[in-house]
PDB file of C-alpha atoms in Angstrom:
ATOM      1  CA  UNK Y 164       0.000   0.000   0.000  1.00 86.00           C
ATOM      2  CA  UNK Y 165       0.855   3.501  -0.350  1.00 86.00           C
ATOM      3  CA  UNK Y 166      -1.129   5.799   1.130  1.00 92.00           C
ATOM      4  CA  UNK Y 167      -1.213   9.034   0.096  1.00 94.00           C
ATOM      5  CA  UNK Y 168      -1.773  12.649   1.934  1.00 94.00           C
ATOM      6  CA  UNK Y 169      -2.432  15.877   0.167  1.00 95.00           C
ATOM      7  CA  UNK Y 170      -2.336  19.388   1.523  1.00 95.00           C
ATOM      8  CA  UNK Y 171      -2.077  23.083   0.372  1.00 96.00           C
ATOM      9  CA  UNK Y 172      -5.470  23.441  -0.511  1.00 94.00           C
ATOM     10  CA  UNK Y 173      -7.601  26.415   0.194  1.00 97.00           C
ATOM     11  CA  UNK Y 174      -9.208  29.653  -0.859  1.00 98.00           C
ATOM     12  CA  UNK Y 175      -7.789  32.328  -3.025  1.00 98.00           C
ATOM     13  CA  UNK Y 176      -8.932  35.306  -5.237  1.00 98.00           C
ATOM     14  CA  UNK Y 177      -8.426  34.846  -9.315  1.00 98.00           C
ATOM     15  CA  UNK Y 178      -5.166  35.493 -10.679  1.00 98.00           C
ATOM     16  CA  UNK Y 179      -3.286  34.131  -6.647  1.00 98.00           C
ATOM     17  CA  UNK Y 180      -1.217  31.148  -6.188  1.00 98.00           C
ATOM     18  CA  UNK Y 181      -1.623  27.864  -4.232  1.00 98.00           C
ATOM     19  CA  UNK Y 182       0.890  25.255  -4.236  1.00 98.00           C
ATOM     20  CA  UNK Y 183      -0.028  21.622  -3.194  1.00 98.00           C
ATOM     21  CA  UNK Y 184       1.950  19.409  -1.861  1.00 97.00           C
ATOM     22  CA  UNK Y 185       1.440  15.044  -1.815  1.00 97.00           C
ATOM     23  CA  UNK Y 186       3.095  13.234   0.213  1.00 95.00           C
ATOM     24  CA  UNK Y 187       3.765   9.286   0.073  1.00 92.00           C
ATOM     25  CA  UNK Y 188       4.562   6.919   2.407  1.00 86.00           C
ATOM     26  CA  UNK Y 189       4.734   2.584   2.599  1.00 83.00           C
ATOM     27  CA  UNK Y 190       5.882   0.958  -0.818  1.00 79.00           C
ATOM     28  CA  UNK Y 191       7.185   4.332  -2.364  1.00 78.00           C
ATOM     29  CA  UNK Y 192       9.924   2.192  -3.785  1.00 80.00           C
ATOM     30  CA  UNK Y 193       7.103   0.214  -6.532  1.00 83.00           C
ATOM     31  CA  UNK Y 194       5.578   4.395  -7.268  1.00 86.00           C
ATOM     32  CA  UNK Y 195       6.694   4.969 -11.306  1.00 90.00           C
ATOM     33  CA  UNK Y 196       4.481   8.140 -11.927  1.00 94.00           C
ATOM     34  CA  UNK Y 197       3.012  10.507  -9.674  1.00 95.00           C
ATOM     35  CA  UNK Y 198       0.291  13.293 -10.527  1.00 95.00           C
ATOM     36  CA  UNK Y 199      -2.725  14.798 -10.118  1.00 98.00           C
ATOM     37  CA  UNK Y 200      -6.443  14.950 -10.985  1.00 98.00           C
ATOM     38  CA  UNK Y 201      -8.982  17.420 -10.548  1.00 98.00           C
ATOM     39  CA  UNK Y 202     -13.388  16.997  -9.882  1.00 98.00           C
ATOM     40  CA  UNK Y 203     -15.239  19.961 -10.236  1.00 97.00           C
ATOM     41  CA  UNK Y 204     -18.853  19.972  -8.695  1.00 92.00           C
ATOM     42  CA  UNK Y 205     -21.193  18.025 -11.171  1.00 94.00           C
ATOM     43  CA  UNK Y 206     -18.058  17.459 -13.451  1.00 96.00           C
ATOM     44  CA  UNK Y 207     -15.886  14.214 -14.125  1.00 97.00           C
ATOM     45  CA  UNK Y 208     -12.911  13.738 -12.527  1.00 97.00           C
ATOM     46  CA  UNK Y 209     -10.352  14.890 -14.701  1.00 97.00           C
ATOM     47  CA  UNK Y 210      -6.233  14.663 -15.294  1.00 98.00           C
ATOM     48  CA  UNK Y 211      -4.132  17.689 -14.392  1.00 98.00           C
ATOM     49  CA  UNK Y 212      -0.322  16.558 -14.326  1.00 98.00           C
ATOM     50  CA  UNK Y 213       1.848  13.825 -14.261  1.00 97.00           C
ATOM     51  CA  UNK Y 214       5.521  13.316 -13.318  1.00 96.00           C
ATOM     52  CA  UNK Y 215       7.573  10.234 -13.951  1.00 93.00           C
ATOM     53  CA  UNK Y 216      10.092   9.231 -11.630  1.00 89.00           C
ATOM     54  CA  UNK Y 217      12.497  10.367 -14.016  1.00 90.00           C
ATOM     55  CA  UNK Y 218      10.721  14.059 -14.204  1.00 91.00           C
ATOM     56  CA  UNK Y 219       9.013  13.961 -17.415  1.00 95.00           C
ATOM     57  CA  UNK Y 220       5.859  16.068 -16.742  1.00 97.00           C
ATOM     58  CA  UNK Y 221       2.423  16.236 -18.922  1.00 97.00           C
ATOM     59  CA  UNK Y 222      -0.024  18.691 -18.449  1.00 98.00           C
ATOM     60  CA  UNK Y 223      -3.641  19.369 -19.362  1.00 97.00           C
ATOM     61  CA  UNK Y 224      -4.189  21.835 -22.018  1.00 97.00           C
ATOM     62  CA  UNK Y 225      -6.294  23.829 -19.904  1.00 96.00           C
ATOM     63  CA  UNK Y 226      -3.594  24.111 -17.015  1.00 97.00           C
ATOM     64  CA  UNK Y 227      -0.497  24.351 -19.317  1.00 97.00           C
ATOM     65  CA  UNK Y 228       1.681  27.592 -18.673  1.00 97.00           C
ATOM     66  CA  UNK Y 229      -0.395  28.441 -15.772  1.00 98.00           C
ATOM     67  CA  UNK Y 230       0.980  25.070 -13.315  1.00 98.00           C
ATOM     68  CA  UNK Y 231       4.141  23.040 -12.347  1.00 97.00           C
ATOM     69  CA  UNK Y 232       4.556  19.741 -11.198  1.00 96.00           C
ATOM     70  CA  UNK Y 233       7.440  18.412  -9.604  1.00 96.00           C
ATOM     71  CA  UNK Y 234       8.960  16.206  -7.478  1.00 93.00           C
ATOM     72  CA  UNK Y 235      11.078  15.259  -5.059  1.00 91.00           C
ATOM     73  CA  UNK Y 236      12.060  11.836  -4.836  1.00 86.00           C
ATOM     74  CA  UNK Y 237      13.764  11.339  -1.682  1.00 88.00           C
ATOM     75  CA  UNK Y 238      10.817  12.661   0.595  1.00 88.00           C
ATOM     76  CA  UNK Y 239       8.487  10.706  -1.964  1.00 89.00           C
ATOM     77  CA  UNK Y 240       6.774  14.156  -2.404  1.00 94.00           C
ATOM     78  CA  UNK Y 241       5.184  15.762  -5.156  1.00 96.00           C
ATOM     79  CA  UNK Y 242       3.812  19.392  -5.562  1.00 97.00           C
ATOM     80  CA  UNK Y 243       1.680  21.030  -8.166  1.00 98.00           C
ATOM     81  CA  UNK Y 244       2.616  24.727  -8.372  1.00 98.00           C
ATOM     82  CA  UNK Y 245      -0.346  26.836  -9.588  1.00 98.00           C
ATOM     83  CA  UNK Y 246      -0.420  30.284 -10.616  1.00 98.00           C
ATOM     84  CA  UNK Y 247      -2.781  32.668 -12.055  1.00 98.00           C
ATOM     85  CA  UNK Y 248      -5.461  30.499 -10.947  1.00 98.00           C
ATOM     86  CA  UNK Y 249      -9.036  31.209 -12.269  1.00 97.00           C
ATOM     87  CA  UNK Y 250     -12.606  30.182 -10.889  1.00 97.00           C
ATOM     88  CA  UNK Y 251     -12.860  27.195 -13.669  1.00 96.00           C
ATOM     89  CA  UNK Y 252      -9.788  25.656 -11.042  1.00 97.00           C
ATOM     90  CA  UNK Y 253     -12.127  25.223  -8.440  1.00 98.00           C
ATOM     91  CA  UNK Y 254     -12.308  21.679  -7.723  1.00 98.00           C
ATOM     92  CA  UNK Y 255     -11.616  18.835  -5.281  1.00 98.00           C
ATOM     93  CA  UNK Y 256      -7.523  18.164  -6.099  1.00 98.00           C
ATOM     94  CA  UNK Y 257      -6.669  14.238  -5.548  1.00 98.00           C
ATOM     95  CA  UNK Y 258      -2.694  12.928  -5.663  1.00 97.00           C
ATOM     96  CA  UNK Y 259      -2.659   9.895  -7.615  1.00 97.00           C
ATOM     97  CA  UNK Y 260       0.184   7.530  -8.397  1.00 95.00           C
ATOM     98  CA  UNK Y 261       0.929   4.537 -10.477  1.00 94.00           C
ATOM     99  CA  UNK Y 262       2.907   2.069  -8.679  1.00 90.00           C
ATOM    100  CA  UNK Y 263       3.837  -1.410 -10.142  1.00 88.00           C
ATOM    101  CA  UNK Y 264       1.832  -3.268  -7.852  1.00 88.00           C
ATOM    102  CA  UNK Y 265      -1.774  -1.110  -8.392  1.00 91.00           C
ATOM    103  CA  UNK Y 266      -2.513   2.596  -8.473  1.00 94.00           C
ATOM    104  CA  UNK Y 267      -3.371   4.628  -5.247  1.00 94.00           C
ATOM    105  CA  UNK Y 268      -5.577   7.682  -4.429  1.00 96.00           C
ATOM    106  CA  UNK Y 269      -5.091  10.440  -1.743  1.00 96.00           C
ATOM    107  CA  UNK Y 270      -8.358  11.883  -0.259  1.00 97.00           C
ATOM    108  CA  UNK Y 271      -8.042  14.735  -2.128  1.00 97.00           C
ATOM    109  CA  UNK Y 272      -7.853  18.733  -0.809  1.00 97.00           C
ATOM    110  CA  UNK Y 273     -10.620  21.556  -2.104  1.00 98.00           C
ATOM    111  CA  UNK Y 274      -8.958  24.271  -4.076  1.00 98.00           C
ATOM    112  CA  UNK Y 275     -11.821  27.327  -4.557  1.00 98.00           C
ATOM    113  CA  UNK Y 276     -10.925  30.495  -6.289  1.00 98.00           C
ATOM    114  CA  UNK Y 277     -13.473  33.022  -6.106  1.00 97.00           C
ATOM    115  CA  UNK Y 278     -13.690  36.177  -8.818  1.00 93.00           C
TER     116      UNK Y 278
END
C-alpha cells in the first residue's frame, strides 16, 4: 500500500497562487508516476499533471503555462505549483500515483478560487 496525503489546498482570489503538496509513504519504492487529478462539482474527474520518476511532466491543455509539477524523490513528495489560478480551477484536487503493484488515491484537498 501507499497511502497518500495531500495538503495546500484552500481559498484564493483569481489570478493568486496555491501550491499543493502530496506526500507518500509505505511501498514508495514500486511508485513509477506521480500526478494529479482534478473533480469539479457536477463534473468528471479529470487529469491535471503527471511526473515520472524520471521528471518527465504532462499537463492538461487547460492548465499548461499556468501550473508546475514536480517532485522530489527522496521525501516521496510531489507538488503542483499553480499560478494565475481562475474560478474554472475550483475543484476537489486528488494525488494519484501509479505504482507497479496497483494505483493509489489520496483523499483529495478543495482548491476554490473566487472572482
Amino acid at each position: 500500500q501507499v497511502p497518500l496525503v495531500e495538503s495546500g489546498g484552500g481559498l484564493v482570489q483569481a489570478g493568486g497562487s496555491l501550491r499543493l503538496s502530496c506526500a507518500a509513504s509505505g511501498s514508495t519504492l514500486s511508485i513509477n508516476s506521480m500526478g494529479w487529478y482534478r473533480q469539479a462539482p457536477g463534473k468528471q474527474r479529470e487529469l491535471v499533471a503527471v511526473i515520472t520518476s524520471g521528471g518527465t511532466t504532462n499537463y492538461a491543455d487547460s492548465v499548461k503555462g499556468r501550473v508546475t509539477n514536480s517532485r522530489d524523490n527522496a521525501e516521496n513528495t510531489v507538488y503542483l505549483q499553480m499560478n494565475s489560478l481562475k474560478p474554472q480551477d475550483t475543484a476537489v484536487y486528488y494525488c494519484h500515483a501509479w505504482g507497479i503493484r496497483g494505483n493509489y488515491w489520496g483523499p483529495g484537498t478543495q482548491v476554490t478560487v473566487s472572482s
